[in-house]
GROMACS .gro file of C-alpha atoms in nm:
model
  272
    1MET     CA    1  -0.009   0.008   0.008
    2ASP     CA    2   0.143   0.363  -0.121
    3HIS     CA    3   0.156   0.581   0.207
    4VAL     CA    4  -0.053   0.866   0.006
    5LEU     CA    5  -0.242   1.081   0.245
    6SER     CA    6  -0.502   1.221  -0.055
    7GLU     CA    7  -0.775   1.419   0.130
    8ARG     CA    8  -0.711   1.763   0.260
    9TYR     CA    9  -0.875   1.933   0.571
   10GLU     CA   10  -0.792   2.292   0.702
   11THR     CA   11  -0.771   2.401   1.020
   12PRO     CA   12  -0.656   2.729   1.198
   13HIS     CA   13  -0.344   2.549   1.243
   14GLY     CA   14  -0.273   2.475   0.869
   15THR     CA   15  -0.381   2.199   0.628
   16VAL     CA   16  -0.406   1.856   0.741
   17HIS     CA   17  -0.327   1.551   0.517
   18TRP     CA   18  -0.523   1.234   0.538
   19ALA     CA   19  -0.642   0.950   0.401
   20ARG     CA   20  -0.915   0.693   0.487
   21ARG     CA   21  -0.863   0.314   0.380
   22GLY     CA   22  -1.077   0.024   0.396
   23ARG     CA   23  -1.416  -0.098   0.496
   24GLY     CA   24  -1.595  -0.159   0.856
   25SER     CA   25  -1.591  -0.046   1.196
   26PRO     CA   26  -1.352   0.275   1.222
   27VAL     CA   27  -1.026   0.301   1.346
   28VAL     CA   28  -0.798   0.602   1.417
   29LEU     CA   29  -0.413   0.612   1.420
   30LEU     CA   30  -0.263   0.878   1.587
   31HIS     CA   31   0.155   0.939   1.552
   32GLY     CA   32   0.361   1.114   1.770
   33THR     CA   33   0.670   1.304   1.734
   34PRO     CA   34   0.891   1.389   1.548
   35PHE     CA   35   0.725   1.109   1.306
   36SER     CA   36   0.398   1.094   1.107
   37SER     CA   37   0.125   0.828   0.992
   38TYR     CA   38   0.420   0.673   0.773
   39VAL     CA   39   0.490   0.458   1.109
   40TRP     CA   40   0.132   0.339   1.068
   41ARG     CA   41   0.226   0.198   0.701
   42ASP     CA   42   0.204  -0.195   0.774
   43ILE     CA   43  -0.083  -0.221   1.009
   44ALA     CA   44  -0.270   0.045   0.882
   45ALA     CA   45  -0.253  -0.183   0.556
   46ALA     CA   46  -0.352  -0.522   0.758
   47LEU     CA   47  -0.634  -0.308   1.001
   48SER     CA   48  -0.790  -0.176   0.676
   49THR     CA   49  -0.886  -0.568   0.598
   50ARG     CA   50  -1.139  -0.563   0.894
   51HIS     CA   51  -1.169  -0.168   0.942
   52THR     CA   52  -1.220   0.137   0.807
   53VAL     CA   53  -0.896   0.306   0.881
   54TYR     CA   54  -0.812   0.692   0.916
   55LEU     CA   55  -0.471   0.827   0.885
   56TRP     CA   56  -0.381   1.175   0.950
   57ASP     CA   57  -0.041   1.404   0.975
   58MET     CA   58  -0.041   1.650   1.266
   59PRO     CA   59   0.005   1.981   1.145
   60GLY     CA   60   0.349   2.082   1.139
   61TYR     CA   61   0.433   1.706   1.047
   62GLY     CA   62   0.458   1.452   0.723
   63SER     CA   63   0.303   1.591   0.459
   64SER     CA   64   0.082   1.845   0.668
   65ALA     CA   65   0.141   2.217   0.633
   66LYS     CA   66   0.457   2.343   0.774
   67TYR     CA   67   0.511   2.755   0.843
   68GLU     CA   68   0.685   2.980   1.077
   69GLY     CA   69   0.505   3.101   1.373
   70GLN     CA   70   0.258   2.753   1.291
   71ASP     CA   71   0.127   2.646   1.660
   72VAL     CA   72   0.202   2.286   1.695
   73SER     CA   73   0.169   2.241   2.068
   74LEU     CA   74  -0.037   1.964   2.225
   75GLY     CA   75  -0.321   2.225   2.292
   76ALA     CA   76  -0.339   2.299   1.919
   77GLN     CA   77  -0.300   1.905   1.812
   78GLN     CA   78  -0.603   1.828   2.048
   79SER     CA   79  -0.819   2.106   1.877
   80VAL     CA   80  -0.725   1.970   1.545
   81PHE     CA   81  -0.842   1.614   1.617
   82THR     CA   82  -1.147   1.669   1.809
   83ALA     CA   83  -1.242   1.882   1.488
   84LEU     CA   84  -1.107   1.608   1.280
   85LEU     CA   85  -1.364   1.343   1.441
   86ALA     CA   86  -1.636   1.544   1.378
   87HIS     CA   87  -1.549   1.600   1.000
   88TRP     CA   88  -1.497   1.256   0.932
   89GLY     CA   89  -1.890   1.211   1.158
   90LEU     CA   90  -1.729   0.974   1.371
   91ASP     CA   91  -1.889   0.895   1.710
   92ARG     CA   92  -1.700   0.599   1.921
   93PRO     CA   93  -1.439   0.498   1.708
   94ALA     CA   94  -1.183   0.342   1.806
   95VAL     CA   95  -0.858   0.536   1.836
   96ILE     CA   96  -0.514   0.372   1.853
   97ALA     CA   97  -0.226   0.657   1.973
   98HIS     CA   98   0.139   0.639   1.979
   99ASP     CA   99   0.391   0.868   2.178
  100PHE     CA  100   0.269   1.204   2.139
  101GLY     CA  101  -0.029   1.123   1.989
  102GLY     CA  102  -0.162   0.937   2.306
  103ALA     CA  103  -0.114   1.277   2.486
  104VAL     CA  104  -0.351   1.427   2.195
  105ALA     CA  105  -0.589   1.140   2.227
  106LEU     CA  106  -0.604   1.154   2.603
  107ARG     CA  107  -0.705   1.568   2.580
  108SER     CA  108  -0.956   1.501   2.321
  109ALA     CA  109  -1.115   1.271   2.533
  110LEU     CA  110  -1.094   1.449   2.910
  111LEU     CA  111  -1.085   1.781   2.780
  112ASP     CA  112  -1.336   1.787   2.447
  113GLY     CA  113  -1.562   1.471   2.555
  114ALA     CA  114  -1.442   1.287   2.270
  115ARG     CA  115  -1.630   0.952   2.285
  116TYR     CA  116  -1.421   0.653   2.202
  117ASP     CA  117  -1.514   0.273   2.177
  118ARG     CA  118  -1.165   0.207   2.288
  119LEU     CA  119  -0.855   0.350   2.327
  120ALA     CA  120  -0.481   0.201   2.295
  121LEU     CA  121  -0.175   0.422   2.394
  122ILE     CA  122   0.121   0.277   2.263
  123ASP     CA  123   0.497   0.448   2.431
  124ALA     CA  124   0.247   0.738   2.504
  125VAL     CA  125   0.316   1.054   2.619
  126SER     CA  126   0.082   1.074   2.917
  127LEU     CA  127   0.264   1.086   3.243
  128ARG     CA  128   0.564   1.366   3.325
  129PRO     CA  129   0.862   1.319   3.319
  130TRP     CA  130   0.830   1.293   2.926
  131GLY     CA  131   1.104   1.326   2.654
  132SER     CA  132   1.426   1.211   2.597
  133GLU     CA  133   1.752   1.372   2.760
  134PHE     CA  134   1.786   1.531   2.422
  135PHE     CA  135   1.448   1.628   2.364
  136ARG     CA  136   1.489   1.775   2.712
  137LEU     CA  137   1.812   1.973   2.566
  138VAL     CA  138   1.652   2.112   2.234
  139ASN     CA  139   1.344   2.183   2.386
  140GLN     CA  140   1.606   2.427   2.632
  141ASN     CA  141   1.759   2.538   2.336
  142ALA     CA  142   1.589   2.529   2.054
  143GLU     CA  143   1.720   2.872   1.886
  144VAL     CA  144   2.049   2.726   1.892
  145PHE     CA  145   1.987   2.411   1.736
  146ALA     CA  146   1.784   2.564   1.468
  147ALA     CA  147   2.047   2.773   1.365
  148LEU     CA  148   2.290   2.459   1.286
  149PRO     CA  149   2.439   2.417   0.927
  150ALA     CA  150   2.184   2.202   0.720
  151HIS     CA  151   2.443   1.930   0.705
  152LEU     CA  152   2.472   1.923   1.083
  153HIS     CA  153   2.126   1.930   1.142
  154GLU     CA  154   2.047   1.640   0.895
  155ALA     CA  155   2.324   1.432   1.049
  156LEU     CA  156   2.122   1.519   1.417
  157VAL     CA  157   1.815   1.407   1.324
  158ARG     CA  158   1.946   1.097   1.188
  159SER     CA  159   2.112   1.001   1.481
  160TYR     CA  160   1.816   1.105   1.692
  161ILE     CA  161   1.572   0.923   1.503
  162ALA     CA  162   1.776   0.608   1.472
  163THR     CA  163   1.782   0.583   1.856
  164ALA     CA  164   1.390   0.511   1.877
  165SER     CA  165   1.455   0.145   1.764
  166HIS     CA  166   1.635  -0.122   1.975
  167PRO     CA  167   1.707  -0.356   1.703
  168GLY     CA  168   1.765  -0.056   1.457
  169LEU     CA  169   1.601   0.071   1.141
  170ARG     CA  170   1.620  -0.040   0.782
  171ALA     CA  171   1.847   0.249   0.574
  172ASP     CA  172   1.511   0.323   0.353
  173VAL     CA  173   1.289   0.365   0.683
  174LEU     CA  174   1.561   0.582   0.844
  175GLY     CA  175   1.544   0.832   0.514
  176ALA     CA  176   1.153   0.803   0.482
  177LEU     CA  177   1.164   0.944   0.877
  178VAL     CA  178   1.403   1.182   0.840
  179ALA     CA  179   1.318   1.341   0.484
  180PRO     CA  180   1.009   1.635   0.641
  181TRP     CA  181   1.218   1.780   0.868
  182LEU     CA  182   1.515   1.874   0.575
  183GLY     CA  183   1.527   2.147   0.394
  184GLU     CA  184   1.448   2.534   0.426
  185GLU     CA  185   1.081   2.425   0.546
  186GLY     CA  186   1.184   2.103   0.736
  187GLN     CA  187   1.436   2.223   0.968
  188PRO     CA  188   1.272   2.473   1.122
  189ALA     CA  189   0.985   2.268   1.160
  190PHE     CA  190   1.187   2.010   1.360
  191TYR     CA  191   1.293   2.260   1.612
  192ARG     CA  192   0.984   2.473   1.678
  193GLN     CA  193   0.811   2.084   1.746
  194ILE     CA  194   1.021   2.044   2.006
  195ALA     CA  195   1.013   2.393   2.115
  196GLN     CA  196   0.666   2.416   2.178
  197ALA     CA  197   0.690   2.096   2.395
  198ASP     CA  198   0.537   2.165   2.749
  199GLU     CA  199   0.493   1.911   3.012
  200ARG     CA  200   0.186   2.131   3.144
  201PHE     CA  201  -0.013   1.966   2.840
  202THR     CA  202  -0.039   1.640   3.011
  203ALA     CA  203  -0.031   1.796   3.396
  204GLU     CA  204  -0.361   1.897   3.299
  205VAL     CA  205  -0.530   1.557   3.296
  206GLU     CA  206  -0.335   1.359   3.475
  207GLU     CA  207  -0.523   1.354   3.741
  208ARG     CA  208  -0.850   1.262   3.540
  209TYR     CA  209  -0.724   0.939   3.377
  210THR     CA  210  -1.014   0.790   3.621
  211GLU     CA  211  -1.257   0.897   3.456
  212LEU     CA  212  -1.159   0.715   3.109
  213ALA     CA  213  -1.491   0.476   3.078
  214CYS     CA  214  -1.408   0.293   2.774
  215PRO     CA  215  -1.156  -0.019   2.746
  216VAL     CA  216  -0.759   0.097   2.729
  217LEU     CA  217  -0.478  -0.085   2.594
  218VAL     CA  218  -0.147   0.003   2.748
  219ALA     CA  219   0.102  -0.108   2.523
  220TRP     CA  220   0.494  -0.040   2.566
  221GLY     CA  221   0.816  -0.142   2.392
  222SER     CA  222   1.052  -0.323   2.687
  223GLU     CA  223   1.360  -0.145   2.580
  224ASP     CA  224   1.194   0.192   2.500
  225SER     CA  225   1.480   0.465   2.582
  226TRP     CA  226   1.254   0.789   2.473
  227LEU     CA  227   1.002   0.699   2.745
  228SER     CA  228   1.107   0.463   3.061
  229PRO     CA  229   0.896   0.139   3.039
  230ASP     CA  230   0.850   0.264   3.387
  231HIS     CA  231   0.547   0.494   3.284
  232ALA     CA  232   0.393   0.172   3.155
  233ALA     CA  233   0.315   0.051   3.476
  234ARG     CA  234   0.225   0.427   3.612
  235LEU     CA  235  -0.046   0.481   3.344
  236ALA     CA  236  -0.229   0.125   3.356
  237GLU     CA  237  -0.249   0.197   3.753
  238ARG     CA  238  -0.428   0.518   3.637
  239ILE     CA  239  -0.694   0.381   3.454
  240PRO     CA  240  -0.935   0.174   3.541
  241GLN     CA  241  -1.005  -0.049   3.257
  242ALA     CA  242  -0.637  -0.060   3.152
  243ARG     CA  243  -0.467  -0.383   3.029
  244LEU     CA  244  -0.089  -0.388   3.043
  245ARG     CA  245   0.096  -0.525   2.764
  246TRP     CA  246   0.458  -0.536   2.712
  247VAL     CA  247   0.636  -0.588   2.320
  248GLU     CA  248   0.957  -0.738   2.417
  249GLY     CA  249   1.275  -0.598   2.233
  250ALA     CA  250   1.126  -0.378   2.123
  251GLY     CA  251   1.222   0.018   2.178
  252HIS     CA  252   0.989   0.319   2.118
  253LEU     CA  253   0.919   0.302   1.771
  254VAL     CA  254   0.723  -0.046   1.812
  255GLN     CA  255   0.569  -0.031   1.459
  256GLU     CA  256   0.893  -0.064   1.351
  257ASP     CA  257   1.072  -0.280   1.541
  258ALA     CA  258   0.763  -0.526   1.592
  259PRO     CA  259   0.506  -0.480   1.334
  260ALA     CA  260   0.367  -0.827   1.341
  261ARG     CA  261   0.367  -0.854   1.727
  262VAL     CA  262   0.172  -0.487   1.758
  263THR     CA  263  -0.085  -0.512   1.445
  264ALA     CA  264  -0.164  -0.902   1.638
  265LEU     CA  265  -0.221  -0.722   1.977
  266ILE     CA  266  -0.426  -0.378   1.795
  267THR     CA  267  -0.645  -0.676   1.619
  268ASP     CA  268  -0.675  -0.841   1.956
  269PHE     CA  269  -0.787  -0.553   2.133
  270LEU     CA  270  -1.040  -0.448   1.856
  271THR     CA  271  -1.181  -0.768   1.840
  272GLU     CA  272  -1.254  -0.863   2.249
   0.00000   0.00000   0.00000
């Protein structure tokens, strides 16, 4: 399946590119940072044999709009996601969210009243503290990093993204994950998304996770070096209907490290 997002949706935070695949009960996939819906390509293909799968690139990510002064914060992504659910006419879809996308899905549910049939949180940004040491360094010094020469920036981004995998990424996959962050548009966008990361966006909802009324799957790569596996148990304990599953031998980017096992986890969760 070619990873092309052919649909467009205009938002106050820029044009969102999205796609709908397959037929059946709706499943919405949310990516994290600094990624895009590309990380879901294989899993989306598998799920689309039984479900209508919705993929989208958040504003400032992937193929969606990137521009100077753009608000790409968690608050902005939450408002866009809530609006997209209405645009798609979805009530109670299954939602599968990775990394930063987990915080987006949680905020839309708890602050905007979005309703889900079930929610999977995969290596999800959800509890403080979040972000790797590098992430926090850039967050505090974004203007300095944004001034890097293009070749040094590319080397830095390539090295950083590679650490999201435990066994290592294929060269073509790593290249595809790095590409949106290169060039006159991509380089400032990379530092913009990190500069706007603020733990207050999870602080606002952390104490409300007990309110989640739908079944919740918390899945985590056992070798995640970006978000400590300790977060998984802490998160599952806070959610009444949560079950915790480990993806052994996988790092933060479990979709690339163990696509078959992650697909099986999600498929089982969707059919329970």
